[in-house]
Amino acid sequence: MIIDVHGHYTTAPAALGAWRELQIASLADPHKAPRPGDLEISDDELRESIETNQLAKMRERGCDLTVFSPRASFMAHHIGNFQTSSAWAAICNELCFRVSALYPGHFIGAAMLPQSPGASTTTCIPELERCINDYGFVGINLNPDPSGGHWTSPPLTDRYWYPLYEKMVDLEIPAMIHVSTSCNPCFHTTGAHYLNADTTAFMQCLTGDLFGDFPTLKFLIPHGGGAVPYHWGRFRGLAQELKKPLLDEHLLNNIFFDTCVYHQAGIDLLTKVIPVKNVLFASEMIGAVRGVDPQTGHYFDDTRRYIEATSNLSEEERDLVYEGNARRVFPRLDAVLKAQGR
Amino acid sequence: MIIDVHGHYTTAPAALGAWRELQIASLADPHKAPRPGDLEISDDELRESIETNQLAKMRERGCDLTVFSPRASFMAHHIGNFQTSSAWAAICNELCFRVSALYPGHFIGAAMLPQSPGASTTTCIPELERCINDYGFVGINLNPDPSGGHWTSPPLTDRYWYPLYEKMVDLEIPAMIHVSTSCNPCFHTTGAHYLNADTTAFMQCLTGDLFGDFPTLKFLIPHGGGAVPYHWGRFRGLAQELKKPLLDEHLLNNIFFDTCVYHQAGIDLLTKVIPVKNVLFASEMIGAVRGVDPQTGHYFDDTRRYIEATSNLSEEERDLVYEGNARRVFPRLDAVLKAQGR
């Protein structure tokens, strides 16, 4: 079985974007404020958007199940205030839930949180609980920089985030650490901000002792861990300078990397450097890089091909990357699969 | 011959730091302002600081020559205003010049610029010209984020930077794109901010057309290019989405990567993915990662060992990485070496 732990609903019907445009316009002119009920998307429209896109590619590539969350770049937590994010997150999460209900064998949800710069993280908990308890979601996406590229929130090791971690531990859900669109002109969203955030989050955890406080907390760092595996020697050396334990002990019981690295040499490095138990299959399809690689004739984001081709993994290890690790990191996913007899 | 294109004077005598402390204190209390002449460091003190540190390690590792610039994390362009940076850069550059004069076969300078957030880049030109024309320096370090982790300057493709580029082209000098210390608590200086800046700078160049305007401009991206080589497929794919030319043509006549990657798998990836002509030997010794790797028994930053051990380079290609590429990217270095009969 092949589980893709990193998929976003990037192909939602256009009505969703139109609703968001109205919501943004209403920040300047409250008369324009749309109500949640103004958004009407039928099940057929959802099916059309999924079957011709994600599900078609999953079938082509042999992927069975995707952990599916709202489009990351559209979270845009920097827009408006908590109420803005709250209404937007509720709508986006509900759409992902409806997709998971239409295709229970193929999609299962992960929640976007209604984060807002400066707002207490406790404000996110009702939506989080709704998604886990009512929608059967199995994880969340946590944005370490709700300012959108200005990095005005405290590091992930700060107690600011602890209410969320307490809830995550209670509910046994991991968080993918995933920023949203950059409104800082220095940072291209998918070419710089995403990768920088991955590296930044890892180093924040390295310098702190967060997992001393939360031994069962789990973070999934997307995009192959940003720069981290390529600079694994640097991070091992920095941990040593900072008198931290070895990374295996200090971080690798709690931090995991996905395989959203879009060429063979990158996957070869990832699977050589990072212990197999810490690598989870993912493609972020359909996402930032949608084209066909002229060097291979295959989609850049068809990461299964790289996993199949790497000489670093035995068949047993490949199964861990495809399925076993995901079932361990997402216990609620494992429970759903078992209930489905899978 | 082995040229290390990335060395900083991280071991300067303590009097330098004391002078800087006074300068910083004088921002609140101008009576404390030190004069440049207050700093007294003898040639013997310089020799001691170099011979027991950088030069000793260069001899151990078989490195002949280091392109030597002021300590990157101490540039701290966010402190004070242009006058602050101007006085500090002048002092730091002069020390590197004195080291190069004491050891003309082993060190040659690259300049720190007196950047300051919001100040016109033309203000850096007098110090730049002094370093190149009077001190015989062969390159500069350009900080894409003089705010120190708040990223308030425009991207490197913006015309804000063009006066510097025009001068660089005139003088035939490359710039290493190197940030300084982070004063944003989200970013660890050497574990996140440095690598993020490398990735960010590359992506800024990818989205723009800077080298259309300056076909001979050369940027050296340190720390092995941040996350870029590990995500080379992602960057090729993003260039394709953005309708840019292939990266070879779009960027690789102008952008080069150093080898400051502190483990074998990282150097293997770098030398596999990036064309040999774009890779320049460097160690950033003595720098961010000073310890011995318990897995190898050798210093993490002894990058020559990884270059020697990689199976990706022929002897001829290794010579390009060690020497030939540096002589091409730094024409003034090549001229000095030729004048020395090397």
XYZ file of C-alpha atoms in Angstrom:
684
model
C 0.000 0.000 0.000
C 1.264 3.469 -0.876
C 0.284 6.446 1.258
C 1.125 9.985 0.147
C 1.265 12.061 3.338
C 1.421 15.431 1.602
C -1.396 16.451 -0.724
C -3.277 19.752 -0.858
C -6.586 20.578 -2.479
C -4.959 22.810 -5.091
C -7.652 22.111 -7.663
C -10.748 23.210 -5.765
C -13.552 24.653 -7.918
C -13.171 28.324 -8.815
C -16.060 29.311 -6.550
C -13.764 28.814 -3.570
C -11.275 31.405 -4.826
C -14.117 33.791 -5.652
C -15.459 33.498 -2.091
C -11.997 34.248 -0.733
C -11.671 37.291 -3.002
C -14.919 38.621 -1.589
C -13.742 37.939 1.931
C -10.510 39.844 1.299
C -12.414 42.729 -0.291
C -14.639 42.867 2.773
C -11.655 43.726 4.958
C -11.797 47.207 3.415
C -15.560 47.240 2.890
C -17.448 45.128 5.444
C -20.647 45.315 3.385
C -19.063 42.887 0.937
C -18.485 40.206 3.568
C -19.623 36.836 2.211
C -21.321 34.341 4.507
C -20.024 30.769 4.619
C -23.352 29.641 3.202
C -22.782 31.781 0.105
C -20.288 29.229 -1.140
C -22.075 26.558 -3.123
C -20.044 23.703 -4.528
C -21.837 20.500 -5.450
C -20.554 16.989 -4.901
C -20.318 16.614 -8.660
C -18.040 19.630 -8.862
C -15.859 18.168 -6.141
C -15.738 14.828 -7.949
C -14.840 16.487 -11.226
C -12.011 18.480 -9.626
C -10.596 15.396 -7.931
C -11.136 12.653 -10.499
C -9.517 14.546 -13.351
C -6.594 15.666 -11.222
C -5.323 14.120 -7.996
C -7.176 10.837 -8.278
C -6.205 10.389 -11.930
C -2.548 10.884 -11.075
C -2.758 8.675 -7.997
C -4.097 5.887 -10.218
C -1.410 6.457 -12.846
C 1.315 6.403 -10.236
C -0.041 3.614 -8.064
C -0.726 5.707 -4.971
C -3.561 4.362 -2.829
C -4.262 7.070 -0.287
C -3.425 10.753 0.182
C -3.425 12.728 3.409
C -5.270 15.724 2.061
C -5.304 19.266 3.400
C -6.343 22.698 2.147
C -4.097 24.399 -0.379
C -1.048 25.588 1.562
C -0.336 28.764 -0.360
C -3.985 29.834 -0.002
C -3.995 29.597 3.811
C -2.467 33.111 3.822
C -2.785 33.533 7.558
C -1.379 37.052 7.278
C -4.623 38.334 5.733
C -7.109 39.935 8.102
C -7.431 38.776 11.682
C -8.439 35.644 13.559
C -12.053 35.924 12.413
C -10.873 36.065 8.810
C -8.737 32.969 9.201
C -11.395 31.211 11.217
C -14.069 31.534 8.531
C -11.598 30.644 5.780
C -10.137 27.604 7.565
C -13.608 26.257 8.343
C -14.625 26.428 4.689
C -11.394 24.925 3.384
C -11.378 22.109 5.914
C -14.986 21.268 5.193
C -14.198 20.873 1.492
C -11.365 18.477 2.281
C -13.717 16.569 4.564
C -16.284 16.300 1.772
C -13.601 14.960 -0.577
C -12.614 12.391 2.039
C -16.261 11.400 2.464
C -16.688 11.001 -1.303
C -13.527 8.900 -1.592
C -12.992 7.305 1.825
C -10.513 4.822 0.428
C -8.380 7.448 -1.278
C -8.369 10.630 0.796
C -8.211 11.397 4.488
C -8.004 14.903 5.883
C -5.374 17.004 7.605
C -6.500 20.345 8.962
C -5.540 23.877 8.177
C -5.558 25.936 11.379
C -7.132 29.393 11.695
C -3.827 30.965 12.693
C -3.384 34.719 12.703
C -0.240 36.715 13.534
C -0.143 37.572 17.213
C -3.285 35.623 18.094
C -3.062 33.095 20.903
C -2.657 29.563 19.614
C -5.548 28.506 21.843
C -7.830 30.190 19.314
C -7.013 27.379 16.882
C -8.179 24.585 19.127
C -11.932 24.535 18.413
C -11.358 24.170 14.644
C -8.656 21.579 15.283
C -10.972 19.530 17.501
C -13.814 19.806 15.022
C -11.594 18.482 12.234
C -10.250 15.578 14.259
C -13.405 14.608 16.132
C -16.138 15.425 13.625
C -14.315 15.063 10.293
C -12.007 12.195 11.171
C -8.890 14.113 10.134
C -5.599 12.536 11.149
C -3.175 15.480 11.302
C -2.747 19.235 11.039
C -0.642 21.692 9.122
C 1.084 24.122 11.462
C 2.382 27.389 10.004
C 5.511 28.526 11.867
C 5.248 31.961 10.220
C 1.631 33.178 9.974
C 2.977 36.609 8.976
C 3.776 35.227 5.505
C 7.516 35.800 5.266
C 8.151 38.373 7.982
C 8.752 35.809 10.698
C 7.217 37.743 13.544
C 6.057 34.772 15.636
C 8.280 33.160 18.247
C 10.229 29.985 17.376
C 8.409 26.662 17.556
C 10.156 25.909 20.835
C 8.478 28.878 22.522
C 5.668 28.327 25.016
C 3.453 30.385 22.697
C 2.857 27.163 20.786
C 2.409 24.850 23.768
C -1.424 24.840 23.891
C -1.420 23.351 20.402
C 1.200 20.786 21.301
C -0.764 19.710 24.365
C -3.829 19.185 22.205
C -1.809 17.341 19.527
C -0.398 14.978 22.129
C -3.866 14.395 23.607
C -5.342 13.638 20.209
C -2.310 11.692 18.934
C -1.885 13.731 15.775
C 1.315 14.913 14.110
C 1.787 18.358 12.571
C 3.265 19.030 9.188
C 5.246 22.263 9.576
C 4.125 24.143 6.487
C 4.184 27.854 5.739
C 1.845 29.569 3.334
C 2.288 32.194 0.660
C 5.047 34.754 1.109
C 4.055 38.409 1.086
C 7.716 39.385 1.505
C 9.086 40.198 -1.957
C 12.445 38.687 -0.985
C 10.989 35.194 -0.777
C 9.444 33.318 -3.670
C 6.732 31.202 -2.055
C 7.538 27.731 -3.334
C 11.169 28.326 -4.387
C 12.459 29.965 -1.215
C 9.932 30.472 1.596
C 8.810 26.833 1.792
C 12.344 25.443 1.837
C 13.608 28.121 4.230
C 10.787 27.371 6.651
C 11.656 23.682 6.643
C 15.293 24.413 7.479
C 14.327 27.041 10.039
C 11.888 24.751 11.855
C 14.454 21.972 12.111
C 17.098 24.333 13.495
C 14.638 25.812 15.996
C 14.043 22.311 17.315
C 17.776 21.575 17.309
C 18.627 24.597 19.478
C 15.804 23.924 21.942
C 14.591 21.009 23.985
C 10.967 20.877 22.891
C 10.808 17.091 22.796
C 12.046 16.939 26.363
C 8.774 18.683 27.247
C 6.692 16.698 24.718
C 8.303 13.296 24.210
C 5.483 12.045 21.956
C 5.036 15.199 19.855
C 5.649 14.568 16.154
C 6.589 17.040 13.434
C 6.692 16.191 9.761
C 9.019 18.505 7.865
C 7.957 18.674 4.230
C 9.897 19.187 1.008
C 12.464 16.629 2.042
C 13.417 18.725 5.069
C 14.427 21.865 3.147
C 18.216 22.104 3.252
C 18.613 19.782 6.218
C 19.601 16.390 4.770
C 21.993 18.015 2.259
C 23.690 19.739 5.198
C 23.336 16.860 7.651
C 27.011 17.118 8.613
C 26.556 20.801 9.387
C 23.577 20.051 11.640
C 25.367 17.199 13.385
C 28.313 19.527 13.922
C 26.157 22.395 15.183
C 24.385 20.072 17.638
C 27.798 19.018 18.901
C 28.918 22.666 19.285
C 25.715 23.411 21.193
C 26.325 20.426 23.519
C 23.131 18.740 22.382
C 22.708 14.971 22.216
C 23.273 13.204 18.899
C 20.517 14.083 16.447
C 19.209 10.508 16.466
C 18.372 10.883 20.107
C 17.722 14.641 20.241
C 15.332 14.973 17.282
C 14.751 11.796 15.301
C 12.185 10.285 17.636
C 9.996 13.279 16.867
C 10.933 14.775 13.503
C 10.194 13.139 10.164
C 10.872 14.163 6.571
C 8.699 13.685 3.521
C 9.986 12.748 0.062
C 8.916 15.871 -1.854
C 12.288 16.171 -3.566
C 11.937 16.300 -7.311
C 14.966 14.561 -8.760
C 16.747 11.266 -8.307
C 19.962 12.610 -6.754
C 17.992 14.387 -4.046
C 16.026 11.273 -3.082
C 19.240 9.271 -3.143
C 20.785 11.688 -0.647
C 17.691 11.772 1.571
C 17.471 7.996 1.790
C 21.196 7.650 2.358
C 21.529 10.231 5.124
C 18.262 10.099 7.059
C 17.275 6.873 8.871
C 14.569 4.999 6.975
C 12.199 5.181 9.941
C 12.156 8.984 9.546
C 11.245 9.155 5.843
C 7.586 9.237 4.718
C 6.466 8.985 1.123
C 4.884 12.135 -0.340
C 4.677 14.009 -3.603
C 2.730 17.261 -2.924
C 0.945 16.493 -6.160
C -0.620 18.598 -7.740
C 1.508 21.384 -6.370
C 4.360 23.769 -6.964
C 6.092 21.905 -9.769
C 3.567 20.558 -12.237
C 5.603 20.034 -15.373
C 7.370 17.135 -17.009
C 11.127 16.906 -16.522
C 12.655 17.004 -20.006
C 15.601 14.988 -18.675
C 13.410 12.015 -17.718
C 10.152 12.448 -19.621
C 8.232 12.058 -16.333
C 6.556 14.524 -14.007
C 8.987 16.220 -11.634
C 6.618 15.457 -8.738
C 6.236 11.758 -9.558
C 8.376 10.960 -6.551
C 7.481 7.280 -6.527
C 9.814 6.789 -9.493
C 12.765 8.089 -7.489
C 11.887 5.917 -4.499
C 11.607 2.877 -6.780
C 14.913 3.654 -8.478
C 17.095 4.434 -5.495
C 19.557 1.743 -4.559
C 19.516 2.836 -0.919
C 16.330 1.031 0.077
C 15.542 -2.663 0.383
C 12.008 -3.804 -0.428
C 11.232 -3.902 3.272
C 12.563 -0.378 3.769
C 10.588 0.861 0.770
C 7.428 -0.480 2.421
C 8.233 1.495 5.545
C 8.615 4.660 3.471
C 5.395 3.962 1.570
C 3.204 2.765 4.414
C 4.668 1.612 7.702
C 6.151 4.927 8.784
C 2.963 6.819 7.926
C 0.885 4.405 10.004
C 3.263 4.934 12.938
C 3.455 8.748 12.664
C -0.308 9.095 12.060
C -1.884 6.690 14.603
C -5.373 7.860 13.688
C -4.701 7.035 10.056
C -3.600 3.571 11.090
C -6.810 3.130 13.081
C -8.968 4.164 10.110
C -7.105 1.814 7.790
C -7.483 -1.055 10.226
C -11.193 -0.323 10.499
C -11.323 -0.489 6.691
C -9.580 -3.837 6.833
C -6.414 -2.496 5.233
C 47.298 24.316 -6.228
C 44.374 24.491 -3.811
C 42.499 27.744 -3.350
C 39.886 28.095 -0.612
C 37.537 30.847 -1.778
C 35.676 31.184 1.518
C 37.611 32.108 4.642
C 36.766 34.717 7.272
C 38.969 36.311 9.892
C 37.082 34.638 12.741
C 40.138 34.562 14.985
C 41.047 38.240 15.098
C 42.632 39.434 18.363
C 40.172 40.275 21.133
C 40.927 43.999 20.844
C 38.822 44.055 17.675
C 35.734 42.810 19.491
C 36.356 45.243 22.344
C 36.508 48.147 19.876
C 33.216 47.015 18.357
C 31.607 46.789 21.803
C 32.585 50.382 22.444
C 31.249 51.421 19.076
C 27.908 49.741 19.812
C 27.762 51.326 23.274
C 28.379 54.723 21.678
C 25.117 54.441 19.740
C 23.347 55.154 23.021
C 26.092 57.347 24.491
C 28.101 59.191 21.828
C 30.794 60.135 24.367
C 31.956 56.527 24.290
C 32.591 56.539 20.549
C 35.993 54.986 19.830
C 38.192 56.393 17.068
C 39.623 54.015 14.477
C 43.088 54.860 15.791
C 42.141 53.566 19.232
C 42.418 50.023 17.927
C 45.972 48.810 18.290
C 46.841 45.354 17.066
C 50.481 44.570 16.318
C 51.745 42.490 13.427
C 52.882 39.896 15.950
C 49.356 39.602 17.285
C 48.037 39.152 13.758
C 50.677 36.502 13.056
C 49.863 34.664 16.260
C 46.131 34.634 15.483
C 46.701 33.348 11.956
C 49.606 30.943 12.359
C 48.021 28.977 15.181
C 44.653 28.833 13.464
C 43.896 29.257 9.756
C 47.444 28.855 8.506
C 48.069 25.813 10.685
C 44.955 24.129 9.345
C 45.718 25.142 5.757
C 49.099 23.450 6.092
C 47.593 20.338 7.661
C 44.984 20.081 4.914
C 47.189 21.071 1.995
C 45.413 24.319 1.148
C 47.682 26.894 -0.479
C 45.691 30.100 -0.551
C 42.548 31.464 1.098
C 40.340 34.295 -0.118
C 40.010 36.023 3.201
C 37.328 38.423 4.366
C 36.134 39.880 7.671
C 34.120 37.617 9.950
C 30.683 37.304 8.369
C 28.617 37.073 11.529
C 30.355 40.192 12.912
C 29.448 42.391 9.936
C 26.064 42.941 11.633
C 24.972 45.605 9.176
C 21.740 46.059 11.112
C 23.569 47.827 13.945
C 23.582 51.639 13.832
C 23.587 53.507 10.544
C 25.845 53.908 7.532
C 28.488 55.731 9.563
C 28.578 52.830 12.028
C 29.030 50.271 9.255
C 31.489 52.478 7.432
C 33.889 52.781 10.366
C 33.525 49.077 11.204
C 34.014 47.846 7.637
C 37.109 50.020 7.198
C 38.709 48.549 10.311
C 37.815 44.962 9.484
C 38.963 45.228 5.892
C 42.245 46.808 6.926
C 42.981 43.872 9.228
C 42.384 41.406 6.405
C 44.640 43.499 4.204
C 47.377 43.402 6.829
C 47.059 39.605 7.041
C 47.341 39.396 3.253
C 50.430 41.612 3.355
C 52.036 39.449 6.040
C 51.295 36.237 4.104
C 51.034 37.253 0.447
C 51.345 33.659 -0.701
C 48.575 32.394 1.567
C 45.884 35.045 1.934
C 44.256 37.520 -0.403
C 41.406 39.796 0.617
C 37.699 40.010 -0.129
C 35.909 43.072 1.190
C 33.109 43.518 3.653
C 30.879 46.375 2.510
C 29.590 49.154 4.796
C 25.964 48.250 4.070
C 23.175 49.627 6.220
C 19.431 48.930 5.933
C 17.790 51.480 3.663
C 21.022 53.250 2.708
C 21.754 53.661 -0.991
C 24.164 51.038 -2.262
C 26.264 53.840 -3.760
C 27.447 54.568 -0.231
C 29.414 51.302 -0.325
C 31.447 52.190 -3.372
C 34.273 54.227 -1.828
C 35.163 51.408 0.599
C 34.820 48.860 -2.188
C 37.190 50.828 -4.446
C 39.661 51.326 -1.635
C 39.778 47.575 -0.964
C 40.195 46.632 -4.613
C 42.514 49.428 -5.723
C 44.590 50.073 -2.587
C 44.480 46.694 -0.833
C 44.522 44.419 -3.854
C 41.371 42.581 -2.801
C 39.833 40.320 -5.415
C 36.153 40.116 -4.425
C 33.445 41.339 -2.084
C 30.877 39.882 0.262
C 27.437 41.227 -0.508
C 24.768 40.936 2.188
C 21.308 40.489 0.626
C 19.678 41.193 4.012
C 21.458 43.968 5.928
C 18.532 43.993 8.382
C 19.853 40.765 9.905
C 16.945 38.393 9.399
C 14.040 40.748 8.756
C 14.557 40.854 5.002
C 13.555 44.460 4.474
C 15.769 45.181 1.433
C 14.553 44.568 -2.098
C 15.541 41.346 -3.919
C 18.968 41.188 -5.555
C 17.325 41.682 -8.945
C 16.061 45.134 -7.941
C 17.710 48.261 -9.360
C 18.515 49.231 -5.764
C 21.592 47.031 -6.117
C 22.624 48.101 -9.627
C 25.249 50.714 -8.651
C 27.193 47.946 -6.941
C 26.823 45.619 -9.893
C 28.060 48.294 -12.292
C 31.145 48.778 -10.149
C 31.695 45.020 -9.821
C 31.563 44.599 -13.583
C 33.950 47.522 -14.086
C 36.422 46.115 -11.593
C 35.955 42.481 -12.643
C 35.176 41.191 -9.181
C 32.624 38.596 -8.104
C 30.437 38.874 -5.015
C 29.907 36.151 -2.493
C 26.268 36.504 -1.375
C 26.663 36.211 2.380
C 24.383 37.363 5.167
C 25.550 38.210 8.656
C 24.233 37.474 12.119
C 20.508 37.051 12.562
C 18.769 39.308 15.055
C 15.472 37.567 14.328
C 14.929 34.920 17.012
C 13.325 32.616 14.440
C 16.598 32.172 12.576
C 19.715 30.608 14.038
C 22.551 32.440 12.309
C 24.650 29.601 10.928
C 22.030 26.824 11.072
C 19.164 28.608 9.338
C 19.795 32.213 8.248
C 22.936 31.458 6.213
C 21.377 28.537 4.349
C 18.064 30.326 3.837
C 19.845 33.328 2.360
C 21.686 31.108 -0.110
C 18.438 29.531 -1.297
C 16.666 32.890 -1.352
C 19.370 34.590 -3.417
C 19.351 31.812 -5.999
C 15.570 31.948 -6.331
C 15.608 35.746 -6.631
C 17.982 35.387 -9.574
C 15.867 32.594 -11.048
C 12.675 34.672 -11.070
C 14.415 37.738 -12.526
C 16.616 38.479 -15.486
C 19.530 40.152 -13.756
C 22.168 38.525 -15.921
C 20.435 39.804 -19.020
C 21.299 43.271 -17.737
C 24.763 42.238 -16.464
C 26.038 39.335 -18.560
C 29.457 39.303 -16.860
C 28.247 39.733 -13.272
C 29.277 36.824 -11.044
C 27.734 35.639 -7.781
C 29.242 32.973 -5.583
C 26.607 31.305 -3.407
C 28.248 29.878 -0.299
C 27.452 26.861 1.884
C 27.083 24.676 -1.157
C 24.199 26.809 -2.419
C 21.936 26.368 0.637
C 19.109 24.018 -0.339
C 19.541 24.514 -4.084
C 21.499 21.475 -5.313
C 19.454 19.110 -3.121
C 16.319 20.533 -4.745
C 17.795 20.976 -8.226
C 14.801 19.223 -9.812
C 12.457 21.625 -8.030
C 14.403 24.629 -9.334
C 14.564 23.244 -12.859
C 10.826 22.651 -12.674
C 10.076 26.102 -11.278
C 12.163 27.730 -14.026
C 10.131 25.771 -16.550
C 6.821 26.880 -14.953
C 8.047 30.482 -15.036
C 8.957 30.169 -18.738
C 12.603 30.844 -18.032
C 15.444 29.340 -20.060
C 17.140 26.180 -18.813
C 19.151 26.931 -15.678
C 22.421 26.222 -17.496
C 21.748 29.144 -19.758
C 19.687 31.323 -17.403
C 21.949 31.259 -14.340
C 24.995 29.037 -14.610
C 27.156 31.470 -16.553
C 26.890 33.782 -13.570
C 26.188 31.798 -10.416
C 28.706 29.536 -8.698
C 28.557 27.378 -5.587
C 31.229 26.753 -3.000
C 31.922 23.401 -1.333
C 31.122 24.326 2.274
C 29.049 21.193 2.802
C 30.245 19.209 5.772
C 29.690 15.567 4.963
C 30.503 13.194 2.133
C 26.937 12.598 0.899
C 26.391 16.331 0.500
C 29.550 16.839 -1.561
C 28.656 13.792 -3.620
C 25.289 15.347 -4.448
C 26.775 18.774 -5.196
C 29.370 17.382 -7.580
C 26.845 15.106 -9.249
C 24.138 17.697 -9.836
C 25.962 20.973 -10.457
C 28.271 21.288 -13.481
C 31.928 21.103 -12.454
C 32.637 24.554 -13.891
C 30.257 26.027 -11.295
C 31.803 24.474 -8.175
C 34.612 26.242 -6.276
C 36.548 24.701 -3.423
C 35.986 26.251 0.008
C 35.794 25.259 3.647
C 34.819 28.396 5.630
C 37.459 27.286 8.071
C 37.602 28.298 10.970
C 33.882 28.938 11.033
C 30.486 27.753 12.125
C 31.300 24.081 12.616
C 34.637 23.664 14.331
C 34.427 20.192 15.788
C 35.568 16.744 14.775
C 32.971 14.448 13.240
C 32.798 11.375 15.475
C 31.729 9.328 12.444
C 34.951 10.050 10.535
C 37.465 11.246 13.111
C 38.137 14.328 10.963
C 37.020 17.928 11.182
C 33.541 18.510 9.764
C 34.900 21.487 7.803
C 37.853 19.618 6.292
C 36.049 19.676 2.963
C 39.099 18.649 0.976
C 38.625 15.093 2.231
C 35.155 14.925 0.717
C 36.377 16.353 -2.596
C 39.201 13.817 -2.650
C 36.874 10.941 -1.816
C 34.013 11.641 -4.197
C 33.817 9.391 -7.203
C 32.104 12.092 -9.243
C 35.254 14.019 -10.193
C 38.155 13.082 -12.436
C 41.607 14.438 -11.550
C 41.175 17.150 -14.143
C 37.776 18.115 -12.751
C 39.159 18.161 -9.224
C 41.792 20.651 -10.394
C 39.051 22.889 -11.748
C 37.262 22.782 -8.395
C 40.495 23.457 -6.493
C 42.035 26.083 -8.729
C 40.859 26.606 -12.297
C 37.344 27.743 -11.517
C 38.550 30.163 -8.846
C 41.018 31.737 -11.278
C 38.199 32.183 -13.804
C 35.615 33.575 -11.353
C 38.173 35.840 -9.635
C 40.169 37.356 -12.553
C 42.081 39.640 -10.200
C 43.148 36.622 -8.168
C 44.393 34.989 -11.329
C 46.377 38.130 -12.207
C 48.003 38.214 -8.767
C 48.915 34.535 -8.963
C 50.402 34.986 -12.411
C 52.452 37.937 -11.150
C 53.685 35.648 -8.355
C 54.674 33.090 -10.974
C 51.968 30.635 -9.864
